XYZ file of C-alpha atoms in Angstrom:
428
model
C 39.982 -17.944 -27.657
C 36.956 -16.757 -25.647
C 33.297 -17.405 -26.340
C 31.665 -15.714 -29.302
C 28.339 -14.758 -27.759
C 27.465 -14.054 -24.144
C 23.742 -14.072 -23.363
C 21.736 -12.745 -20.425
C 18.143 -13.990 -20.206
C 15.605 -12.465 -17.820
C 13.905 -15.766 -17.019
C 14.590 -19.487 -17.188
C 12.251 -20.539 -19.968
C 13.464 -17.631 -22.090
C 17.022 -18.811 -21.603
C 16.294 -22.280 -22.965
C 14.286 -20.714 -25.782
C 17.316 -18.642 -26.791
C 19.765 -21.513 -26.348
C 17.519 -23.703 -28.479
C 17.688 -21.296 -31.416
C 21.458 -20.934 -31.127
C 21.936 -24.717 -31.053
C 19.669 -25.166 -34.076
C 21.817 -22.634 -35.925
C 24.983 -24.604 -35.178
C 26.464 -23.115 -32.010
C 27.594 -25.237 -29.097
C 25.819 -23.715 -26.111
C 26.180 -23.971 -22.354
C 23.244 -22.664 -20.319
C 23.859 -21.765 -16.707
C 21.380 -21.117 -13.932
C 22.259 -17.710 -12.470
C 25.734 -16.167 -12.357
C 28.383 -18.732 -11.393
C 30.753 -18.033 -8.497
C 34.085 -16.360 -9.173
C 36.532 -18.640 -10.984
C 33.848 -21.055 -12.198
C 34.509 -20.077 -15.799
C 37.512 -22.365 -15.776
C 35.148 -25.338 -15.536
C 33.182 -24.406 -18.658
C 33.113 -26.699 -21.652
C 36.121 -25.580 -23.673
C 34.175 -26.114 -26.897
C 31.328 -23.729 -25.969
C 30.682 -21.076 -28.613
C 27.990 -19.302 -26.589
C 26.985 -19.147 -22.946
C 23.467 -18.286 -21.791
C 23.016 -17.160 -18.193
C 19.449 -17.611 -16.974
C 18.374 -15.021 -14.423
C 15.086 -14.651 -12.589
C 14.934 -10.910 -13.148
C 11.861 -10.233 -15.292
C 9.521 -9.156 -12.523
C 11.841 -8.259 -9.638
C 12.403 -4.575 -8.759
C 14.243 -2.816 -11.580
C 17.316 -2.067 -9.450
C 17.657 -5.764 -8.610
C 17.298 -6.726 -12.277
C 20.007 -4.252 -13.240
C 22.376 -5.498 -10.542
C 21.905 -9.155 -11.523
C 22.349 -8.368 -15.220
C 25.546 -6.429 -14.589
C 26.957 -9.348 -12.580
C 26.151 -11.637 -15.495
C 27.764 -9.209 -17.936
C 30.968 -9.032 -15.912
C 31.189 -12.832 -15.807
C 30.562 -13.188 -19.546
C 33.145 -10.524 -20.345
C 35.674 -12.441 -18.241
C 35.189 -15.295 -20.736
C 35.968 -12.973 -23.655
C 32.440 -12.657 -25.083
C 32.654 -10.800 -28.385
C 29.006 -9.728 -28.355
C 26.348 -9.580 -25.626
C 22.691 -10.556 -26.103
C 20.042 -9.410 -23.611
C 17.052 -11.710 -24.033
C 13.511 -10.858 -22.884
C 10.078 -12.302 -23.619
C 8.590 -12.271 -27.110
C 5.578 -10.490 -25.623
C 7.880 -7.777 -24.200
C 6.652 -8.422 -20.645
C 7.403 -5.247 -18.698
C 5.896 -2.234 -16.938
C 6.615 1.515 -17.239
C 9.225 1.009 -14.503
C 11.046 -1.746 -16.403
C 12.692 -4.057 -16.476
C 13.656 -4.124 -20.162
C 14.567 -0.465 -20.461
C 16.635 -0.081 -17.269
C 18.591 -3.285 -17.919
C 19.249 -2.311 -21.547
C 20.607 1.093 -20.548
C 22.750 -0.344 -17.746
C 24.300 -2.851 -20.161
C 24.895 -0.122 -22.746
C 26.659 2.037 -20.155
C 28.809 -0.859 -18.941
C 29.780 -1.786 -22.505
C 30.421 1.829 -23.490
C 28.091 1.661 -26.478
C 25.778 4.429 -27.652
C 23.349 2.280 -29.649
C 21.488 -1.005 -29.665
C 18.407 -2.604 -31.208
C 15.290 -4.102 -29.674
C 13.035 -6.674 -31.326
C 10.979 -9.339 -29.543
C 9.877 -10.795 -32.889
C 9.669 -14.587 -33.127
C 7.599 -15.384 -36.250
C 7.773 -19.142 -35.683
C 5.670 -18.550 -32.575
C 3.421 -15.895 -34.071
C 5.255 -12.882 -32.608
C 5.854 -10.211 -35.253
C 6.696 -6.507 -35.182
C 5.233 -4.207 -37.854
C 5.546 -0.411 -37.822
C 6.886 -0.806 -34.314
C 3.743 -2.600 -33.105
C 3.924 -6.083 -31.610
C 1.449 -8.688 -32.812
C 0.609 -11.979 -31.108
C -0.718 -14.132 -33.895
C -3.260 -12.019 -35.782
C -3.974 -9.536 -32.993
C -2.120 -6.668 -31.430
C -0.348 -7.396 -28.161
C -2.822 -5.136 -26.348
C -5.712 -7.272 -27.604
C -4.092 -10.601 -26.723
C -4.278 -12.551 -23.481
C -1.235 -10.583 -22.283
C -3.484 -7.627 -21.484
C -4.609 -9.624 -18.422
C -1.153 -10.797 -17.276
C -1.157 -10.671 -13.446
C 2.338 -9.135 -13.142
C 3.036 -7.403 -16.454
C -0.246 -6.537 -18.178
C 0.551 -5.361 -21.712
C -2.009 -2.765 -22.781
C 0.076 -0.886 -25.372
C 1.299 -2.578 -28.570
C 3.538 0.312 -29.715
C 6.985 -0.825 -28.626
C 8.535 2.564 -29.343
C 6.286 4.135 -26.718
C 6.481 1.170 -24.329
C 10.280 1.183 -24.362
C 10.468 4.971 -24.402
C 8.580 5.079 -21.100
C 11.272 2.891 -19.531
C 14.408 4.638 -20.821
C 16.242 7.940 -20.697
C 17.558 7.452 -24.237
C 15.467 8.318 -27.277
C 13.901 5.311 -29.011
C 13.613 5.140 -32.801
C 12.269 2.691 -35.371
C 13.809 0.565 -38.122
C 10.681 -0.182 -40.104
C 9.898 -3.100 -42.392
C 10.754 -1.235 -45.611
C 14.297 -0.685 -44.344
C 14.636 -4.252 -43.049
C 13.518 -5.593 -46.438
C 16.401 -3.684 -48.003
C 18.956 -5.871 -46.271
C 21.900 -5.427 -43.940
C 23.370 -2.357 -45.629
C 20.033 -0.514 -45.552
C 19.621 -1.400 -41.871
C 23.110 -0.126 -41.051
C 22.391 3.112 -42.893
C 19.215 3.569 -40.853
C 21.169 2.904 -37.646
C 23.666 5.619 -38.634
C 20.821 8.061 -39.315
C 19.141 7.305 -35.987
C 22.440 7.839 -34.178
C 22.837 11.205 -35.841
C 19.316 12.126 -34.718
C 20.209 11.282 -31.113
C 18.453 7.938 -30.737
C 20.167 5.326 -28.595
C 17.824 2.376 -29.120
C 15.863 1.279 -32.183
C 12.870 -1.016 -32.256
C 13.250 -3.168 -35.385
C 10.365 -4.547 -37.414
C 10.428 -8.255 -38.284
C 7.545 -10.208 -39.779
C 9.474 -13.244 -41.040
C 12.568 -15.285 -40.336
C 14.162 -13.673 -43.384
C 13.820 -10.322 -41.621
C 15.590 -11.738 -38.579
C 18.401 -13.092 -40.736
C 18.856 -9.654 -42.318
C 18.838 -7.991 -38.914
C 21.318 -10.537 -37.587
C 23.781 -9.727 -40.333
C 23.299 -5.986 -39.812
C 24.061 -5.979 -36.073
C 27.280 -7.939 -36.379
C 29.392 -5.071 -35.059
C 27.160 -3.946 -32.190
C 28.552 -4.753 -28.722
C 25.001 -5.316 -27.439
C 21.792 -6.598 -29.009
C 18.471 -6.949 -27.186
C 15.672 -9.176 -28.406
C 13.434 -12.124 -27.818
C 14.927 -15.427 -28.927
C 14.102 -14.908 -32.617
C 17.121 -12.762 -33.480
C 19.325 -15.663 -32.370
C 18.731 -17.416 -35.689
C 20.537 -14.592 -37.486
C 23.686 -14.302 -35.353
C 25.635 -17.613 -35.541
C 26.286 -17.155 -39.280
C 28.262 -14.012 -38.428
C 30.942 -16.366 -37.093
C 30.550 -18.955 -39.840
C 28.368 -21.451 -37.977
C 25.904 -23.701 -39.826
C 23.072 -25.923 -38.505
C 24.209 -29.254 -37.051
C 21.758 -31.857 -35.647
C 24.536 -33.403 -33.568
C 24.467 -30.350 -31.292
C 21.037 -31.390 -29.944
C 21.911 -34.949 -28.851
C 21.070 -35.846 -25.232
C 21.663 -38.934 -23.058
C 18.902 -41.603 -23.257
C 15.865 -40.758 -21.086
C 14.400 -42.884 -18.330
C 12.364 -42.718 -15.131
C 8.841 -41.515 -14.458
C 7.152 -38.641 -16.334
C 5.470 -35.599 -14.796
C 4.297 -32.066 -15.587
C 4.294 -29.080 -13.235
C 2.329 -26.086 -14.522
C 2.151 -22.673 -12.887
C 1.617 -20.485 -15.935
C -1.682 -18.626 -16.235
C -1.276 -17.781 -19.926
C -4.006 -18.445 -22.461
C -1.847 -21.036 -24.227
C -1.088 -23.004 -21.071
C -4.728 -22.884 -19.974
C -5.580 -24.502 -23.302
C -2.886 -27.153 -22.834
C -4.092 -27.995 -19.333
C -7.695 -28.181 -20.554
C -6.717 -30.516 -23.405
C -4.789 -32.734 -20.993
C -7.660 -32.895 -18.499
C -10.196 -33.714 -21.203
C -8.036 -36.713 -22.064
C -8.841 -38.189 -18.635
C -5.196 -38.295 -17.531
C -4.134 -38.082 -13.858
C -3.969 -34.482 -12.583
C -3.928 -32.646 -9.261
C -4.954 -28.997 -8.923
C -3.040 -26.770 -6.491
C -5.464 -24.295 -4.887
C -3.626 -21.181 -3.568
C -6.407 -20.476 -1.075
C -5.950 -23.910 0.504
C -2.193 -23.326 0.639
C -2.777 -19.940 2.296
C -5.097 -21.611 4.811
C -2.214 -23.809 5.971
C -3.112 -27.087 4.272
C -0.228 -29.311 3.145
C -1.248 -29.099 -0.498
C 2.208 -30.070 -1.748
C 2.089 -33.226 0.353
C -1.359 -34.050 -0.981
C -0.155 -33.549 -4.554
C 2.819 -35.849 -3.997
C 0.646 -38.525 -2.430
C -1.638 -38.347 -5.458
C 1.337 -38.533 -7.824
C 2.826 -41.534 -6.052
C -0.237 -43.608 -6.875
C -0.303 -42.589 -10.555
C 3.306 -42.245 -11.723
C 3.434 -45.786 -13.062
C 0.650 -44.789 -15.465
C 1.979 -41.251 -16.036
C 2.622 -38.626 -16.985
C 1.045 -36.959 -13.961
C 0.083 -33.270 -14.047
C 0.261 -30.999 -10.983
C -1.055 -27.549 -11.859
C -2.173 -24.197 -10.514
C -3.041 -22.875 -13.992
C -6.373 -21.041 -14.037
C -8.185 -18.587 -16.345
C -7.582 -14.861 -15.840
C -10.786 -14.170 -13.886
C -10.030 -16.935 -11.371
C -6.464 -15.621 -10.944
C -7.744 -12.101 -10.293
C -10.166 -13.435 -7.681
C -7.346 -15.155 -5.786
C -5.130 -12.084 -6.062
C -7.930 -9.967 -4.704
C -8.027 -12.105 -1.559
C -4.304 -12.777 -1.087
C -2.542 -10.008 -3.017
C -0.788 -10.573 -6.337
C 2.724 -10.997 -4.937
C 1.657 -13.261 -2.070
C -0.445 -15.464 -4.348
C 2.427 -15.837 -6.815
C 4.959 -16.649 -4.097
C 2.675 -19.254 -2.521
C 2.185 -21.027 -5.823
C 5.879 -20.923 -6.769
C 7.009 -22.308 -3.413
C 4.396 -25.044 -3.504
C 5.142 -26.156 -7.055
C 8.889 -26.067 -6.373
C 8.373 -28.377 -3.399
C 6.191 -30.633 -5.551
C 8.918 -30.822 -8.203
C 11.483 -31.775 -5.564
C 9.206 -34.522 -4.302
C 8.499 -35.813 -7.796
C 12.202 -36.163 -8.497
C 12.623 -37.968 -5.172
C 9.862 -40.356 -6.345
C 11.852 -41.191 -9.476
C 10.652 -38.649 -12.032
C 13.437 -38.142 -14.571
C 11.362 -36.642 -17.420
C 9.808 -33.389 -16.270
C 7.933 -30.632 -18.111
C 7.599 -27.282 -16.322
C 5.221 -24.612 -17.667
C 5.722 -20.934 -16.843
C 8.775 -18.739 -16.518
C 8.449 -17.950 -12.816
C 7.567 -21.554 -12.034
C 10.544 -22.833 -14.030
C 12.901 -20.550 -12.146
C 11.597 -21.724 -8.791
C 11.779 -25.394 -9.820
C 15.337 -25.444 -11.163
C 16.574 -23.551 -8.128
C 14.802 -25.945 -5.773
C 16.306 -28.930 -7.617
C 19.823 -27.523 -7.363
C 20.278 -27.488 -11.139
C 23.202 -25.272 -12.148
C 23.477 -25.959 -15.867
C 21.620 -27.430 -18.824
C 22.579 -29.170 -22.027
C 20.191 -28.188 -24.825
C 18.535 -30.972 -26.807
C 15.832 -31.466 -29.449
C 13.079 -28.931 -30.034
C 9.542 -29.878 -28.954
C 7.801 -26.812 -30.357
C 9.333 -23.516 -31.512
C 11.132 -21.992 -28.549
C 10.915 -25.056 -26.279
C 13.650 -27.713 -26.262
C 14.283 -30.707 -24.062
C 17.325 -30.213 -21.859
C 19.483 -32.498 -19.773
C 20.562 -31.515 -16.274
C 22.824 -33.290 -13.827
C 21.185 -33.518 -10.414
C 23.260 -33.092 -7.236
C 23.295 -36.895 -6.793
C 24.730 -37.362 -10.308
C 21.538 -38.619 -11.992
C 20.405 -37.125 -15.292
C 17.102 -35.262 -15.378
C 15.493 -34.503 -18.732
C 13.587 -31.282 -18.305
C 11.621 -28.960 -20.587
C 11.080 -25.394 -19.388
C 8.112 -24.010 -21.305
C 7.261 -20.340 -21.545
C 3.595 -19.948 -20.690
C 2.716 -18.559 -24.106
C 4.475 -21.276 -26.130
C 3.505 -24.689 -27.427
C 0.558 -26.260 -29.223
C -2.618 -27.571 -27.553
C -1.198 -31.094 -27.126
C 2.171 -29.944 -25.800
C 1.956 -31.888 -22.539
C 1.699 -35.205 -24.351
C 3.695 -34.448 -27.506
C 6.705 -33.363 -25.444
C 7.322 -36.872 -24.147
C 6.848 -38.353 -27.606
C 9.594 -36.064 -28.976
C 11.988 -37.154 -26.234
C 11.262 -40.847 -26.753
C 11.608 -40.541 -30.541
C 14.947 -38.818 -30.162
C 16.240 -41.692 -28.070
C 14.963 -44.384 -30.434
């Protein structure tokens, strides 16, 4: 028997976020970093119910995102996936050129399906969709910190219009009154939208109950697209129930460190809280990197003298106005690449210095770090905060690295300290 659910995530933190929700709902999940080579499926855990492939496709050119997603789809289909899940950010990070719309349509074409749903809702993290509009906490997406995102500024909260600008198919809405009516009402609305020529429907969801109803309603769709929230409503379609044993990891050890590249409002608050606690931290300045200074080497020298009293934070996180200033001098793409390469090198050096408990903040940063470390797969463990679990990875030398890949927007103010407490409590 093949896997039940095959998942394609457009960044690394989003992949662990999705895998976390599936594990909490009772599925045994294998998360892979990028598409494995041909024939690698034979080495998969035979007990896996779902496989999540983590891509780094959120902000690459749309054609590249489509190509990577189609490779992932082909590999998942070779494992017999009964349903495919395209996972994007709960703040719908995208531009009029994509990449959510183009990838969705390419997957629909490859699967031969004329309809799918789209909902980034994740109420546990304050992401809700009402009348097709995405809210972040109590404010519209367009009024949140995402309006200043350096790569995907979100200035429109109406997901029907946002997605419609990225697709050739008509986009409709399954509003909250229909969702409240349950799975049969949702299916009836899907049938009506199909008859009207719509190919994609944005679905309202303001609570976990809404996601459970949506999950039951989309049981027969070959493709679903969503943030990680919808994942709580899918495992029950195959009879799975929550099981704490699915989140067990090997005992942790080694030094502790944090690498933060996210510029989100949430991560800025977490860095500020950490710094105000007087803990050891080193700031990576992109302008000094661009000037040719060995900033990564300086960061590692600093860390070496503080790891015994860790955790140590190495960060490039800055408020939006500071980020724009740097981008104005270096260019947005160049500034981002410099930071990613530097933080990836720092992460490599930290692991060489004996760090075996590592928190990484930011989707792009997480992708760069896991690739630099040669990590090819993750075992999903206990949840730190909604959407962020601890994971265990086997390093190329055979050692176990406990790693948490945090989306920039996720986690409470004390995340950088509470994360290690969760890991230690789980091993007690």
